[in-house]
PDB file of C-alpha atoms in Angstrom:
ATOM      1  CA  MET M  11      38.319 -29.564 -93.209  1.00 63.00           C
ATOM      2  CA  ASP M  12      37.950 -30.470 -96.625  1.00 80.00           C
ATOM      3  CA  ASN M  13      35.863 -34.115 -97.409  1.00 90.00           C
ATOM      4  CA  LEU M  14      37.689 -36.962 -99.044  1.00 94.00           C
ATOM      5  CA  SER M  15      36.771 -37.615-102.696  1.00 96.00           C
ATOM      6  CA  LEU M  16      35.517 -40.350-104.283  1.00 98.00           C
ATOM      7  CA  THR M  17      35.226 -41.005-108.758  1.00 97.00           C
ATOM      8  CA  LEU M  18      32.295 -43.201-109.200  1.00 97.00           C
ATOM      9  CA  GLU M  19      31.809 -44.072-112.918  1.00 96.00           C
ATOM     10  CA  PRO M  20      28.616 -45.817-114.612  1.00 94.00           C
ATOM     11  CA  ARG M  21      28.343 -49.578-114.542  1.00 92.00           C
ATOM     12  CA  SER M  22      26.898 -51.197-117.141  1.00 85.00           C
ATOM     13  CA  ILE M  23      27.509 -54.941-115.663  1.00 85.00           C
ATOM     14  CA  ILE M  24      25.102 -56.551-112.900  1.00 83.00           C
ATOM     15  CA  GLY M  25      24.432 -59.686-111.219  1.00 84.00           C
ATOM     16  CA  LYS M  26      26.936 -63.061-111.056  1.00 83.00           C
ATOM     17  CA  LYS M  27      28.900 -61.106-113.788  1.00 86.00           C
ATOM     18  CA  VAL M  28      30.189 -58.400-111.110  1.00 90.00           C
ATOM     19  CA  LYS M  29      32.936 -61.053-110.294  1.00 90.00           C
ATOM     20  CA  THR M  30      34.840 -59.623-113.133  1.00 91.00           C
ATOM     21  CA  LEU M  31      34.962 -55.865-111.580  1.00 92.00           C
ATOM     22  CA  ARG M  32      36.295 -57.001-108.395  1.00 93.00           C
ATOM     23  CA  ARG M  33      39.172 -59.474-110.406  1.00 93.00           C
ATOM     24  CA  GLU M  34      39.658 -56.225-111.835  1.00 94.00           C
ATOM     25  CA  GLY M  35      40.058 -54.227-108.875  1.00 95.00           C
ATOM     26  CA  MET M  36      37.036 -52.435-108.976  1.00 96.00           C
ATOM     27  CA  VAL M  37      33.598 -52.638-106.888  1.00 96.00           C
ATOM     28  CA  PRO M  38      30.438 -52.435-108.076  1.00 96.00           C
ATOM     29  CA  ALA M  39      28.682 -49.712-105.742  1.00 96.00           C
ATOM     30  CA  SER M  40      25.246 -47.416-105.619  1.00 96.00           C
ATOM     31  CA  ILE M  41      23.871 -44.443-104.459  1.00 97.00           C
ATOM     32  CA  CYS M  42      20.705 -43.934-102.791  1.00 94.00           C
ATOM     33  CA  GLY M  43      18.793 -40.903-100.873  1.00 93.00           C
ATOM     34  CA  LYS M  44      15.665 -38.917-100.423  1.00 89.00           C
ATOM     35  CA  GLY M  45      14.564 -37.678-103.347  1.00 88.00           C
ATOM     36  CA  VAL M  46      17.394 -39.440-105.516  1.00 90.00           C
ATOM     37  CA  PRO M  47      17.204 -42.350-107.740  1.00 90.00           C
ATOM     38  CA  THR M  48      18.996 -45.397-107.119  1.00 91.00           C
ATOM     39  CA  GLU M  49      21.985 -45.675-109.560  1.00 93.00           C
ATOM     40  CA  THR M  50      24.698 -48.256-109.873  1.00 94.00           C
ATOM     41  CA  PHE M  51      28.218 -47.490-110.487  1.00 97.00           C
ATOM     42  CA  GLN M  52      31.737 -49.093-109.708  1.00 96.00           C
ATOM     43  CA  LEU M  53      34.951 -47.909-108.007  1.00 97.00           C
ATOM     44  CA  ASP M  54      38.569 -47.971-107.563  1.00 97.00           C
ATOM     45  CA  ALA M  55      38.975 -50.879-104.782  1.00 97.00           C
ATOM     46  CA  LYS M  56      42.161 -49.151-103.217  1.00 97.00           C
ATOM     47  CA  THR M  57      40.894 -46.430-103.440  1.00 97.00           C
ATOM     48  CA  PHE M  58      37.918 -46.944-101.244  1.00 98.00           C
ATOM     49  CA  GLY M  59      39.781 -48.729 -99.433  1.00 97.00           C
ATOM     50  CA  LEU M  60      41.736 -46.080 -98.272  1.00 97.00           C
ATOM     51  CA  VAL M  61      39.288 -43.811 -97.484  1.00 97.00           C
ATOM     52  CA  TYR M  62      36.875 -45.974 -95.900  1.00 97.00           C
ATOM     53  CA  ARG M  63      39.663 -46.671 -93.243  1.00 95.00           C
ATOM     54  CA  LYS M  64      39.467 -42.653 -92.449  1.00 94.00           C
ATOM     55  CA  VAL M  65      35.718 -41.726 -92.516  1.00 95.00           C
ATOM     56  CA  GLY M  66      33.972 -44.736 -91.809  1.00 94.00           C
ATOM     57  CA  ARG M  67      30.308 -44.486 -92.054  1.00 94.00           C
ATOM     58  CA  THR M  68      30.064 -41.156 -90.432  1.00 94.00           C
ATOM     59  CA  GLY M  69      32.493 -39.132 -92.553  1.00 94.00           C
ATOM     60  CA  LEU M  70      31.411 -37.109 -94.853  1.00 96.00           C
ATOM     61  CA  ILE M  71      32.315 -37.856 -98.843  1.00 97.00           C
ATOM     62  CA  ASP M  72      32.911 -35.548-101.744  1.00 97.00           C
ATOM     63  CA  LEU M  73      31.256 -38.137-104.647  1.00 97.00           C
ATOM     64  CA  GLN M  74      32.506 -37.440-107.959  1.00 97.00           C
ATOM     65  CA  LEU M  75      30.008 -38.585-110.197  1.00 96.00           C
ATOM     66  CA  PRO M  76      28.714 -37.853-113.768  1.00 93.00           C
ATOM     67  CA  SER M  77      25.829 -35.513-112.692  1.00 91.00           C
ATOM     68  CA  GLY M  78      28.246 -33.624-110.802  1.00 94.00           C
ATOM     69  CA  THR M  79      29.316 -33.711-107.119  1.00 96.00           C
ATOM     70  CA  ARG M  80      27.593 -34.693-104.447  1.00 96.00           C
ATOM     71  CA  SER M  81      28.161 -35.393-100.915  1.00 97.00           C
ATOM     72  CA  ALA M  82      27.334 -38.674 -99.141  1.00 97.00           C
ATOM     73  CA  PHE M  83      27.916 -41.246 -96.489  1.00 97.00           C
ATOM     74  CA  VAL M  84      28.667 -44.796 -96.719  1.00 97.00           C
ATOM     75  CA  ARG M  85      25.905 -46.519 -96.033  1.00 95.00           C
ATOM     76  CA  GLN M  86      26.790 -50.640 -96.408  1.00 96.00           C
ATOM     77  CA  VAL M  87      29.936 -52.226 -97.076  1.00 97.00           C
ATOM     78  CA  GLN M  88      29.292 -55.719 -97.997  1.00 97.00           C
ATOM     79  CA  ILE M  89      33.181 -57.518 -97.107  1.00 96.00           C
ATOM     80  CA  HIS M  90      34.222 -61.120 -98.252  1.00 95.00           C
ATOM     81  CA  PRO M  91      34.518 -62.815 -94.853  1.00 95.00           C
ATOM     82  CA  VAL M  92      37.423 -64.741 -95.659  1.00 95.00           C
ATOM     83  CA  SER M  93      39.113 -62.906 -98.339  1.00 93.00           C
ATOM     84  CA  ARG M  94      38.401 -59.242 -96.814  1.00 94.00           C
ATOM     85  CA  GLN M  95      37.043 -58.022-100.290  1.00 95.00           C
ATOM     86  CA  PHE M  96      34.773 -55.142-100.665  1.00 96.00           C
ATOM     87  CA  LEU M  97      31.879 -57.047-102.495  1.00 96.00           C
ATOM     88  CA  HIS M  98      29.514 -54.387-102.552  1.00 96.00           C
ATOM     89  CA  VAL M  99      28.956 -50.635-101.107  1.00 98.00           C
ATOM     90  CA  ASP M 100      25.668 -48.499-100.652  1.00 98.00           C
ATOM     91  CA  PHE M 101      26.368 -44.778-100.443  1.00 98.00           C
ATOM     92  CA  ARG M 102      23.415 -41.998 -99.023  1.00 97.00           C
ATOM     93  CA  ILE M 103      23.554 -39.001-100.961  1.00 97.00           C
ATOM     94  CA  VAL M 104      22.448 -36.212 -98.266  1.00 97.00           C
ATOM     95  CA  ASP M 105      21.129 -32.690 -98.126  1.00 96.00           C
ATOM     96  CA  LEU M 106      23.969 -30.618 -96.145  1.00 96.00           C
ATOM     97  CA  ARG M 107      20.664 -28.471 -95.138  1.00 96.00           C
ATOM     98  CA  VAL M 108      18.724 -31.050 -93.799  1.00 96.00           C
ATOM     99  CA  GLU M 109      19.498 -32.518 -90.550  1.00 97.00           C
ATOM    100  CA  MET M 110      19.753 -36.654 -90.081  1.00 96.00           C
ATOM    101  CA  THR M 111      20.415 -39.463 -88.003  1.00 96.00           C
ATOM    102  CA  ALA M 112      22.963 -40.996 -87.431  1.00 96.00           C
ATOM    103  CA  ASP M 113      24.750 -44.358 -85.264  1.00 96.00           C
ATOM    104  CA  VAL M 114      28.386 -42.413 -84.290  1.00 97.00           C
ATOM    105  CA  PRO M 115      30.861 -44.968 -82.502  1.00 96.00           C
ATOM    106  CA  VAL M 116      32.239 -44.610 -79.026  1.00 97.00           C
ATOM    107  CA  VAL M 117      35.871 -44.655 -78.318  1.00 96.00           C
ATOM    108  CA  ALA M 118      37.965 -44.638 -75.025  1.00 95.00           C
ATOM    109  CA  VAL M 119      40.336 -41.761 -74.918  1.00 96.00           C
ATOM    110  CA  GLY M 120      42.462 -40.741 -71.909  1.00 95.00           C
ATOM    111  CA  THR M 121      44.335 -42.452 -69.241  1.00 94.00           C
ATOM    112  CA  ASN M 122      43.141 -44.407 -65.564  1.00 93.00           C
ATOM    113  CA  GLU M 123      44.735 -45.218 -62.881  1.00 92.00           C
ATOM    114  CA  LEU M 124      43.143 -48.345 -62.000  1.00 91.00           C
ATOM    115  CA  VAL M 125      43.267 -49.513 -65.431  1.00 91.00           C
ATOM    116  CA  GLU M 126      46.943 -48.455 -65.766  1.00 91.00           C
ATOM    117  CA  ARG M 127      47.844 -50.217 -62.224  1.00 90.00           C
ATOM    118  CA  GLY M 128      46.202 -54.014 -63.412  1.00 89.00           C
ATOM    119  CA  ASP M 129      43.571 -53.283 -60.556  1.00 90.00           C
ATOM    120  CA  GLY M 130      40.650 -52.238 -63.136  1.00 92.00           C
ATOM    121  CA  VAL M 131      38.543 -53.518 -66.397  1.00 94.00           C
ATOM    122  CA  LEU M 132      37.339 -50.993 -68.515  1.00 95.00           C
ATOM    123  CA  THR M 133      33.737 -51.830 -69.389  1.00 94.00           C
ATOM    124  CA  ILE M 134      32.670 -49.870 -72.819  1.00 95.00           C
ATOM    125  CA  SER M 135      28.230 -50.337 -72.350  1.00 95.00           C
ATOM    126  CA  LEU M 136      27.829 -48.262 -75.618  1.00 96.00           C
ATOM    127  CA  GLN M 137      29.230 -48.895 -79.034  1.00 96.00           C
ATOM    128  CA  THR M 138      27.086 -46.445 -80.369  1.00 97.00           C
ATOM    129  CA  LEU M 139      25.489 -43.527 -79.545  1.00 98.00           C
ATOM    130  CA  HIS M 140      22.208 -42.599 -81.661  1.00 98.00           C
ATOM    131  CA  VAL M 141      22.418 -38.599 -82.579  1.00 98.00           C
ATOM    132  CA  LYS M 142      20.822 -35.967 -84.831  1.00 98.00           C
ATOM    133  CA  ALA M 143      22.530 -33.403 -86.465  1.00 98.00           C
ATOM    134  CA  LEU M 144      23.031 -31.335 -90.200  1.00 98.00           C
ATOM    135  CA  PRO M 145      25.477 -33.980 -91.948  1.00 97.00           C
ATOM    136  CA  ALA M 146      28.438 -32.019 -91.861  1.00 96.00           C
ATOM    137  CA  ASP M 147      27.955 -31.295 -87.867  1.00 96.00           C
ATOM    138  CA  ILE M 148      27.660 -35.282 -87.744  1.00 96.00           C
ATOM    139  CA  PRO M 149      30.833 -36.339 -85.471  1.00 95.00           C
ATOM    140  CA  GLN M 150      32.892 -38.888 -86.206  1.00 93.00           C
ATOM    141  CA  ASN M 151      33.521 -40.790 -83.048  1.00 95.00           C
ATOM    142  CA  ILE M 152      32.199 -39.291 -79.840  1.00 96.00           C
ATOM    143  CA  GLU M 153      34.892 -39.622 -77.547  1.00 96.00           C
ATOM    144  CA  VAL M 154      34.434 -40.949 -73.874  1.00 96.00           C
ATOM    145  CA  ASP M 155      37.642 -39.412 -71.350  1.00 96.00           C
ATOM    146  CA  ILE M 156      38.012 -42.691 -68.841  1.00 95.00           C
ATOM    147  CA  SER M 157      40.100 -40.968 -66.713  1.00 94.00           C
ATOM    148  CA  LYS M 158      36.981 -38.854 -65.178  1.00 94.00           C
ATOM    149  CA  ILE M 159      36.722 -42.553 -63.691  1.00 94.00           C
ATOM    150  CA  ALA M 160      37.700 -41.469 -60.227  1.00 92.00           C
ATOM    151  CA  ASP M 161      36.952 -45.697 -58.844  1.00 92.00           C
ATOM    152  CA  PHE M 162      34.745 -48.575 -59.377  1.00 94.00           C
ATOM    153  CA  SER M 163      32.056 -46.710 -58.017  1.00 94.00           C
ATOM    154  CA  THR M 164      32.337 -43.929 -60.468  1.00 95.00           C
ATOM    155  CA  VAL M 165      30.157 -44.352 -64.084  1.00 96.00           C
ATOM    156  CA  LEU M 166      30.105 -42.436 -66.776  1.00 97.00           C
ATOM    157  CA  HIS M 167      26.612 -42.045 -68.537  1.00 97.00           C
ATOM    158  CA  VAL M 168      25.196 -40.347 -71.930  1.00 97.00           C
ATOM    159  CA  SER M 169      24.295 -37.110 -69.824  1.00 96.00           C
ATOM    160  CA  ASP M 170      27.457 -36.436 -68.800  1.00 96.00           C
ATOM    161  CA  LEU M 171      28.852 -36.043 -72.507  1.00 95.00           C
ATOM    162  CA  ASP M 172      29.176 -32.161 -73.794  1.00 93.00           C
ATOM    163  CA  LEU M 173      29.055 -32.728 -77.807  1.00 95.00           C
ATOM    164  CA  GLY M 174      28.260 -28.406 -78.293  1.00 94.00           C
ATOM    165  CA  ASP M 175      24.735 -27.085 -79.664  1.00 96.00           C
ATOM    166  CA  LYS M 176      25.273 -28.638 -82.953  1.00 97.00           C
ATOM    167  CA  VAL M 177      24.299 -31.688 -82.034  1.00 98.00           C
ATOM    168  CA  GLN M 178      21.370 -33.737 -80.660  1.00 97.00           C
ATOM    169  CA  VAL M 179      22.282 -36.522 -78.306  1.00 97.00           C
ATOM    170  CA  LEU M 180      18.678 -39.547 -78.768  1.00 98.00           C
ATOM    171  CA  THR M 181      20.002 -42.409 -77.032  1.00 98.00           C
ATOM    172  CA  SER M 182      18.598 -42.099 -73.440  1.00 97.00           C
ATOM    173  CA  PRO M 183      20.599 -39.700 -71.029  1.00 97.00           C
ATOM    174  CA  GLU M 184      20.359 -42.091 -68.401  1.00 97.00           C
ATOM    175  CA  GLU M 185      22.436 -45.052 -70.240  1.00 97.00           C
ATOM    176  CA  ALA M 186      25.496 -45.493 -68.544  1.00 97.00           C
ATOM    177  CA  LEU M 187      28.723 -45.126 -70.526  1.00 96.00           C
ATOM    178  CA  ALA M 188      32.119 -46.316 -68.867  1.00 96.00           C
ATOM    179  CA  THR M 189      32.966 -48.070 -65.803  1.00 96.00           C
ATOM    180  CA  ILE M 190      35.499 -49.872 -64.485  1.00 95.00           C
ATOM    181  CA  THR M 191      35.098 -53.220 -62.270  1.00 93.00           C
ATOM    182  CA  PRO M 192      37.877 -54.713 -60.064  1.00 92.00           C
ATOM    183  CA  SER M 193      40.819 -57.354 -61.968  1.00 86.00           C
ATOM    184  CA  ARG M 194      40.424 -60.691 -60.721  1.00 73.00           C
ATOM    185  CA  MET M 195      43.653 -60.113 -59.041  1.00 59.00           C
ATOM    186  CA  GLU M 196      41.757 -57.159 -56.925  1.00 53.00           C
ATOM    187  CA  ALA M 197      38.699 -58.562 -55.815  1.00 52.00           C
ATOM    188  CA  GLU M 198      40.707 -61.673 -54.808  1.00 57.00           C
ATOM    189  CA  GLU M 199      43.039 -59.629 -52.515  1.00 56.00           C
ATOM    190  CA  GLU M 200      40.168 -57.644 -50.909  1.00 56.00           C
ATOM    191  CA  ALA M 201      38.224 -61.087 -50.179  1.00 53.00           C
ATOM    192  CA  ILE M 202      41.620 -62.282 -48.644  1.00 56.00           C
ATOM    193  CA  THR M 203      41.580 -58.896 -46.402  1.00 56.00           C
ATOM    194  CA  GLU M 204      37.625 -59.566 -45.309  1.00 56.00           C
ATOM    195  CA  GLN M 205      38.388 -62.655 -43.963  1.00 57.00           C
ATOM    196  CA  GLU M 206      41.645 -61.401 -42.340  1.00 56.00           C
ATOM    197  CA  GLN M 207      39.585 -58.662 -40.879  1.00 59.00           C
ATOM    198  CA  LEU M 208      36.893 -61.082 -39.314  1.00 57.00           C
ATOM    199  CA  GLY M 209      39.657 -63.189 -37.945  1.00 55.00           C
ATOM    200  CA  GLU M 210      40.152 -66.935 -37.624  1.00 54.00           C
ATOM    201  CA  PRO M 211      36.912 -68.738 -36.272  1.00 51.00           C
ATOM    202  CA  GLU M 212      36.624 -71.104 -33.216  1.00 51.00           C
ATOM    203  CA  LEU M 213      37.561 -74.542 -34.090  1.00 51.00           C
ATOM    204  CA  ALA M 214      34.262 -76.315 -32.830  1.00 51.00           C
ATOM    205  CA  GLY M 215      36.492 -80.189 -33.323  1.00 50.00           C
ATOM    206  CA  GLU M 216      38.326 -78.583 -30.014  1.00 47.00           C
ATOM    207  CA  ASP M 217      35.483 -78.188 -27.991  1.00 48.00           C
ATOM    208  CA  ALA M 218      33.744 -81.666 -28.890  1.00 44.00           C
ATOM    209  CA  ASP M 219      36.739 -82.687 -28.241  1.00 47.00           C
ATOM    210  CA  THR M 220      37.098 -81.457 -24.652  1.00 43.00           C
ATOM    211  CA  ASP M 221      33.889 -82.417 -23.967  1.00 45.00           C
ATOM    212  CA  THR M 222      34.256 -85.926 -25.208  1.00 42.00           C
ATOM    213  CA  THR M 223      37.489 -86.346 -22.653  1.00 39.00           C
ATOM    214  CA  GLN M 224      35.573 -85.124 -19.736  1.00 44.00           C
ATOM    215  CA  ALA M 225      32.733 -87.748 -20.525  1.00 42.00           C
ATOM    216  CA  ASP M 226      35.288 -90.126 -20.470  1.00 47.00           C
ATOM    217  CA  GLU M 227      36.770 -89.153 -17.131  1.00 46.00           C
ATOM    218  CA  GLY M 228      33.472 -89.349 -15.624  1.00 47.00           C
ATOM    219  CA  GLU M 229      32.721 -92.846 -16.984  1.00 45.00           C
ATOM    220  CA  SER M 230      35.966 -93.890 -15.614  1.00 43.00           C
ATOM    221  CA  ALA M 231      35.568 -92.262 -11.765  1.00 41.00           C
TER     222      ALA M 231
END
């Protein structure tokens, strides 16, 4: 599958004046990387938004630069908290021949009967996994199949994942990935069942009343 492409234009406007670029539908950007001098650019905001929604921070992008095409990842994106406008983008230039590390998002896939019936609540314990691989082998996300959680006692760990030989997971294999816990309704039903199995306790007040009555009758005799 070919990488998505973005065209970056040289940028001469810096500082507070970049607001003008944003009003014109452009996003200020910069590139960096090992052995790569930091340079400033600009690119079309709408086009970047479309690409970013597909690749996130773990998908390779072909950057069309004045000096040629370079492979890169989105390193950081600044977004306005209210308008959600892109304020600035940092791209990380990579060497496709050199392994790198990345934090890859964890996503749940599949279905689980406990969750579907409303008996259980799914908990994903880790939002990302730290991995090492060649840039082209970095997965865009890591899928956790929740159908493998058979009951409330089952815990999926990092060691249960199979990402192949090209990706090394640096996160501890003992870390819990996903669990399903009883929903509130399920927990309440279990508590009621346990109480019914124990049976109803004798009321202390009944014995107390009987003792009092016997004592009164003894005094009257």
